[in-house]
Tab-separated table of C-alpha atoms in Angstrom:
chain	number	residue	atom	x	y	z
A	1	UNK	CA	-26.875	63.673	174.382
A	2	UNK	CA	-30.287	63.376	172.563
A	3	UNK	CA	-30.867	59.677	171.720
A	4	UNK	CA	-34.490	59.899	170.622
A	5	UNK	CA	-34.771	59.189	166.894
A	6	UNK	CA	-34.716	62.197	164.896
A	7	UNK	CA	-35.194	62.777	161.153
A	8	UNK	CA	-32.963	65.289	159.804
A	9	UNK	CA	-34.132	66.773	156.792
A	10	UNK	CA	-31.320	67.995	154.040
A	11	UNK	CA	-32.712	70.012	150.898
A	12	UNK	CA	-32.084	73.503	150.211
A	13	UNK	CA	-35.241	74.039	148.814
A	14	UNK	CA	-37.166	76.541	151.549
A	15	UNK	CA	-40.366	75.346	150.974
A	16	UNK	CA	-39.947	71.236	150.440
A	17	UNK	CA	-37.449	71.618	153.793
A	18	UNK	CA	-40.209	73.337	155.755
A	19	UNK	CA	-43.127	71.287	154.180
A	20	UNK	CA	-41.256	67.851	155.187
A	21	UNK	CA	-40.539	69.457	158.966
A	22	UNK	CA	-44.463	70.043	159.551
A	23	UNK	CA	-45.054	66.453	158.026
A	24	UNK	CA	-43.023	65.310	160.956
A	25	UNK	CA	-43.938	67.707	163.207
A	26	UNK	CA	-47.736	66.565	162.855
A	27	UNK	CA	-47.026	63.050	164.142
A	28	UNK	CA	-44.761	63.871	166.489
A	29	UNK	CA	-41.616	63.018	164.927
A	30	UNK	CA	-38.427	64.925	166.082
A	31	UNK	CA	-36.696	66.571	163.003
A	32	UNK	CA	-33.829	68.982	162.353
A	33	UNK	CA	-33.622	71.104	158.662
A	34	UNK	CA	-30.246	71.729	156.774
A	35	UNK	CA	-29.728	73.772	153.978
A	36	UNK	CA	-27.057	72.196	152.421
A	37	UNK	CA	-25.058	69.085	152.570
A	38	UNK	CA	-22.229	70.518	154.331
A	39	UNK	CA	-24.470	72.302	156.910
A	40	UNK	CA	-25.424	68.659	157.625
A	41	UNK	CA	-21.842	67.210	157.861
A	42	UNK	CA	-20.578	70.217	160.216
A	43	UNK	CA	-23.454	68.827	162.548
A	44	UNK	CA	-22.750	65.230	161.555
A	45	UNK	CA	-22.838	63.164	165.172
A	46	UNK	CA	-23.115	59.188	164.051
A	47	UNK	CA	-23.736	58.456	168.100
A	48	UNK	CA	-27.659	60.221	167.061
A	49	UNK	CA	-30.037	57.786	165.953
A	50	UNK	CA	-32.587	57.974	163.141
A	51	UNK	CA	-32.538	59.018	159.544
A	52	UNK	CA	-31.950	61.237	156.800
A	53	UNK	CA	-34.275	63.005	154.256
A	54	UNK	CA	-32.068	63.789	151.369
A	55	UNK	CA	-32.486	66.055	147.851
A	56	UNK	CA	-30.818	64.457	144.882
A	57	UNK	CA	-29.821	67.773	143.663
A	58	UNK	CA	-28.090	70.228	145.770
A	59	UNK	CA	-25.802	73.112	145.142
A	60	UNK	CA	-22.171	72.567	145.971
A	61	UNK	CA	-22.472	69.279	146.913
A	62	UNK	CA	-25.551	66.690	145.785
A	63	UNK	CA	-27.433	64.316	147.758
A	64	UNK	CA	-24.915	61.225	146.254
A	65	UNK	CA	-21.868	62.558	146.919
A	66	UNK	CA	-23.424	63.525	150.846
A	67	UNK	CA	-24.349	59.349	150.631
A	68	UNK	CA	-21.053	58.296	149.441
A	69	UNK	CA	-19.160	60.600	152.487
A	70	UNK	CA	-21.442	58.959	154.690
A	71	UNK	CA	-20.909	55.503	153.649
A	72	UNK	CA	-17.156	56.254	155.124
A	73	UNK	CA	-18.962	56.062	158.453
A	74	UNK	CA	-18.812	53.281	160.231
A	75	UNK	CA	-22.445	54.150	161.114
A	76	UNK	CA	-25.061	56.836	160.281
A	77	UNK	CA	-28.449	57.458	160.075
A	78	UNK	CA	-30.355	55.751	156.857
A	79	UNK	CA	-30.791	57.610	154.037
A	80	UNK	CA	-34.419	58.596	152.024
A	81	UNK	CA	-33.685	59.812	148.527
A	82	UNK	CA	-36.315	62.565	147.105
A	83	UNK	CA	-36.181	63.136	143.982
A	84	UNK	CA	-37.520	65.240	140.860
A	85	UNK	CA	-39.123	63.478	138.003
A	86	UNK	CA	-35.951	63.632	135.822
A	87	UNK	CA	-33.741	62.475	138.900
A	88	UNK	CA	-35.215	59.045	139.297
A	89	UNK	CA	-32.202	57.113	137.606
A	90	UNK	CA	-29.732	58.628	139.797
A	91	UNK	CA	-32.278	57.863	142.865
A	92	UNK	CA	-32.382	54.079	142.164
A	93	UNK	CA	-28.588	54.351	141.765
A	94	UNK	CA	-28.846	55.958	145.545
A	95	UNK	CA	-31.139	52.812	146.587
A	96	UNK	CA	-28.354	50.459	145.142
A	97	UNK	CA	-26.060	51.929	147.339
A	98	UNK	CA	-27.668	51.419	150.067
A	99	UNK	CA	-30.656	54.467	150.484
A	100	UNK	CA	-33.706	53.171	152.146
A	101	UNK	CA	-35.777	54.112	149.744
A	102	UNK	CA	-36.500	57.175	147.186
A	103	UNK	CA	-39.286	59.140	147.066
A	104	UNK	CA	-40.881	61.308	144.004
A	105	UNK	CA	-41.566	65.106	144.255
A	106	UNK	CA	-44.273	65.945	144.588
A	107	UNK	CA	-44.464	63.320	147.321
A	108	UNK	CA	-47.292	61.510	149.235
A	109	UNK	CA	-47.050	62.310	152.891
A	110	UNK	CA	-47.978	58.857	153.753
A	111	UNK	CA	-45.321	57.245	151.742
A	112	UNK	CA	-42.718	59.576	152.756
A	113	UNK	CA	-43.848	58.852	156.737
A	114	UNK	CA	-43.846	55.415	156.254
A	115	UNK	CA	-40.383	55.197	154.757
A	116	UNK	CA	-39.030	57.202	157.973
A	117	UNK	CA	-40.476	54.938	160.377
A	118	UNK	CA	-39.332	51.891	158.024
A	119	UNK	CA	-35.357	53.701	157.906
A	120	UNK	CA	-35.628	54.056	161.592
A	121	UNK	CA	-36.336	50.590	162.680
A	122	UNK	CA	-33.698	50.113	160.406
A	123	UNK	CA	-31.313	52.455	162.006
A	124	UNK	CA	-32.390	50.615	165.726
A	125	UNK	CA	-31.548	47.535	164.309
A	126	UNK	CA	-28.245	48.311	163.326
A	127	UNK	CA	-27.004	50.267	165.866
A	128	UNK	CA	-28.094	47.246	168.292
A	129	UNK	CA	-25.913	45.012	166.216
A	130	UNK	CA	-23.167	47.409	166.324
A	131	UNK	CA	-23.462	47.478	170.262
A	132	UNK	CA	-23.547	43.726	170.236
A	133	UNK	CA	-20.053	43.444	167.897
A	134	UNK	CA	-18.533	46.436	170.180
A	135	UNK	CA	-19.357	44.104	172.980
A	136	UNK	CA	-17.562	41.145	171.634
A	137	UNK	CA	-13.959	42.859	170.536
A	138	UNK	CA	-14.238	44.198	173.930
A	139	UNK	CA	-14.673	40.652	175.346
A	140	UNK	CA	-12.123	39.613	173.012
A	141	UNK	CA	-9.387	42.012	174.175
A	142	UNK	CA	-9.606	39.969	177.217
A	143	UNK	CA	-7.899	36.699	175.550
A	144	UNK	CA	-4.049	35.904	176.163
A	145	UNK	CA	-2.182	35.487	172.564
A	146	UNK	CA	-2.438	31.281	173.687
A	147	UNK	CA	-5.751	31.754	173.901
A	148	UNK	CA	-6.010	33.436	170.691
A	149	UNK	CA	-4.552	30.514	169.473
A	150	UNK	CA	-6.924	27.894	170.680
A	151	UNK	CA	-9.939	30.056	169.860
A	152	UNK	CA	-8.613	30.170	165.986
A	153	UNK	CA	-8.059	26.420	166.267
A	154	UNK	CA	-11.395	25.713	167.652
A	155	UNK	CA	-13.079	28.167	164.925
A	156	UNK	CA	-11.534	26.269	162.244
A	157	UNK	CA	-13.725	23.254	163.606
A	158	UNK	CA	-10.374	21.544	165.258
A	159	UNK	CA	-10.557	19.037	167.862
A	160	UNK	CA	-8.728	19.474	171.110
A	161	UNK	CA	-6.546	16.500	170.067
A	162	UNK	CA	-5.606	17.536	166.866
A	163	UNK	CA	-4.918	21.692	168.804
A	164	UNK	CA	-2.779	20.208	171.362
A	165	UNK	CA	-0.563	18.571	168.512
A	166	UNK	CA	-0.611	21.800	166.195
A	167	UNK	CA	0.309	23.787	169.496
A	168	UNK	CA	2.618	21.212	171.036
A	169	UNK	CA	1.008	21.170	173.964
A	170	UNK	CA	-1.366	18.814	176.065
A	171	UNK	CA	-4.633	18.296	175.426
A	172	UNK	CA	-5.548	18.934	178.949
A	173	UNK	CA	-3.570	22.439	178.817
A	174	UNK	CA	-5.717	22.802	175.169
A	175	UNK	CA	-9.215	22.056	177.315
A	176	UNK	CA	-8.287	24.627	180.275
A	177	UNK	CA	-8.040	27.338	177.623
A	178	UNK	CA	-10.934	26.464	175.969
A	179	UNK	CA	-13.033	26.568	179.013
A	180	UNK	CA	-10.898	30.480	180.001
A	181	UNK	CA	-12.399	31.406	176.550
A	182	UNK	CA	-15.645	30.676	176.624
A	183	UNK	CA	-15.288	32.180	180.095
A	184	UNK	CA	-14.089	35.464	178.958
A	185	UNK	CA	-16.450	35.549	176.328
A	186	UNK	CA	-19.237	35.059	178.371
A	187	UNK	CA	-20.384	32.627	175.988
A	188	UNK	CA	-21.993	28.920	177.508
A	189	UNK	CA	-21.856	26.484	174.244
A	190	UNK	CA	-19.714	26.188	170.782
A	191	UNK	CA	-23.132	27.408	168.878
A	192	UNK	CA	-22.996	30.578	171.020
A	193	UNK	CA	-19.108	30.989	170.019
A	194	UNK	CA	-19.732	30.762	166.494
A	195	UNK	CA	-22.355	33.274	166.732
A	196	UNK	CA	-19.936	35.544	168.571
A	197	UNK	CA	-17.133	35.109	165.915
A	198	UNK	CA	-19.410	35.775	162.825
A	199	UNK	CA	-20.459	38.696	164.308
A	200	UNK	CA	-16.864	40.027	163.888
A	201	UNK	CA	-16.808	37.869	160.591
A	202	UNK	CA	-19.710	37.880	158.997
A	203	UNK	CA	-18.383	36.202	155.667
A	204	UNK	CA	-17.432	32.889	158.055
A	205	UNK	CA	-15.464	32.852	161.299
């Protein structure tokens, strides 16, 4: 599998899809062209890092509808919107909804380059995070249901007095599970748990 960063290039304009592949290939930048938005999605592999160079207009399907199937994902590559003149409203539409940024034909190679290297530290950044919540459901999976229990007790800022008595069971028996879950979750203080659980949470564990 090829994990280097790539920029894949979607237009089916011949000459803005090869113009936009030399720009990359000049500094050194991996790239891949598609013709179409569906010649994209038959290739579609979310486990390939990098980011996406998309035309606002395209036959059969446009750039915002190829945005909106890939906001299904639970990851992808970031999206670069360019754009005609006349397209810019949809293209700041495209930036609400997430698009890295949107770029004007006829476009400045600079800006264009520096917009790929700023969606792929993007993309790195999330797919670290991503790696990092994978890590904790899998360290998670690893709790009995009692354990589940106290963890959701001790989230909700509970003492172990006041979980032993919601439980109905000793506050000793509440303080050996708390030490098997931070155990399990390979986590060493309450600050580190919390950090854990908004991970999976990010609106509040």
């Amino acid at each position: 599998m090829n994990n280097e960063p790539t920029v894949f290039i979607v237009d089916d304009d011949n000459e803005v899809r090869a113009a936009i592949g030399l720009l990359m290939d000049s500094v050194g930048l991996p790239n891949e062209t598609f013709d179409s938005a569906w010649t994209y999605l038959a290739r579609f592999d979310p486990a390939r890092p990098g980011c996406l160079i998309l035309d606002v207009r395209m036959r059969q399907m446009s750039g915002l509808e190829l945005q909106q199937r890939l906001a299904e994902e639970p990851i992808h590559p970031p999206v670069i919107i360019i754009t005609g003149h006349g397209d810019v409203p949809m293209a700041v539409r495209a930036v609400k909804n997430g698009a890295v940024d949107f770029i004007e034909k006829p476009f400045n190679d600079q800006a264009l380059l520096d917009a790929v290297h700023r969606a792929i530290e993007i993309d790195a950044e999330q797919r670290g995070h991503a790696l990092e919540v994978a890590s904790v459901q899998e360290r998670m999976e690893r709790l009995t249901k009692r354990e589940r229990e106290v963890l959701d007790q001790i989230v909700a800022g509970k003492r172990n007095k006041v979980i032993a008595a919601d439980l109905g069971i000793s506050q000793s028996t509440v303080e050996a599970h708390r030490a098997k879950v931070m155990e399990k979750l390979e986590v060493r203080s309450l600050s580190e748990l919390m950090r854990a659980m908004l991970m999976l949470d990010p609106r509040g564990a």
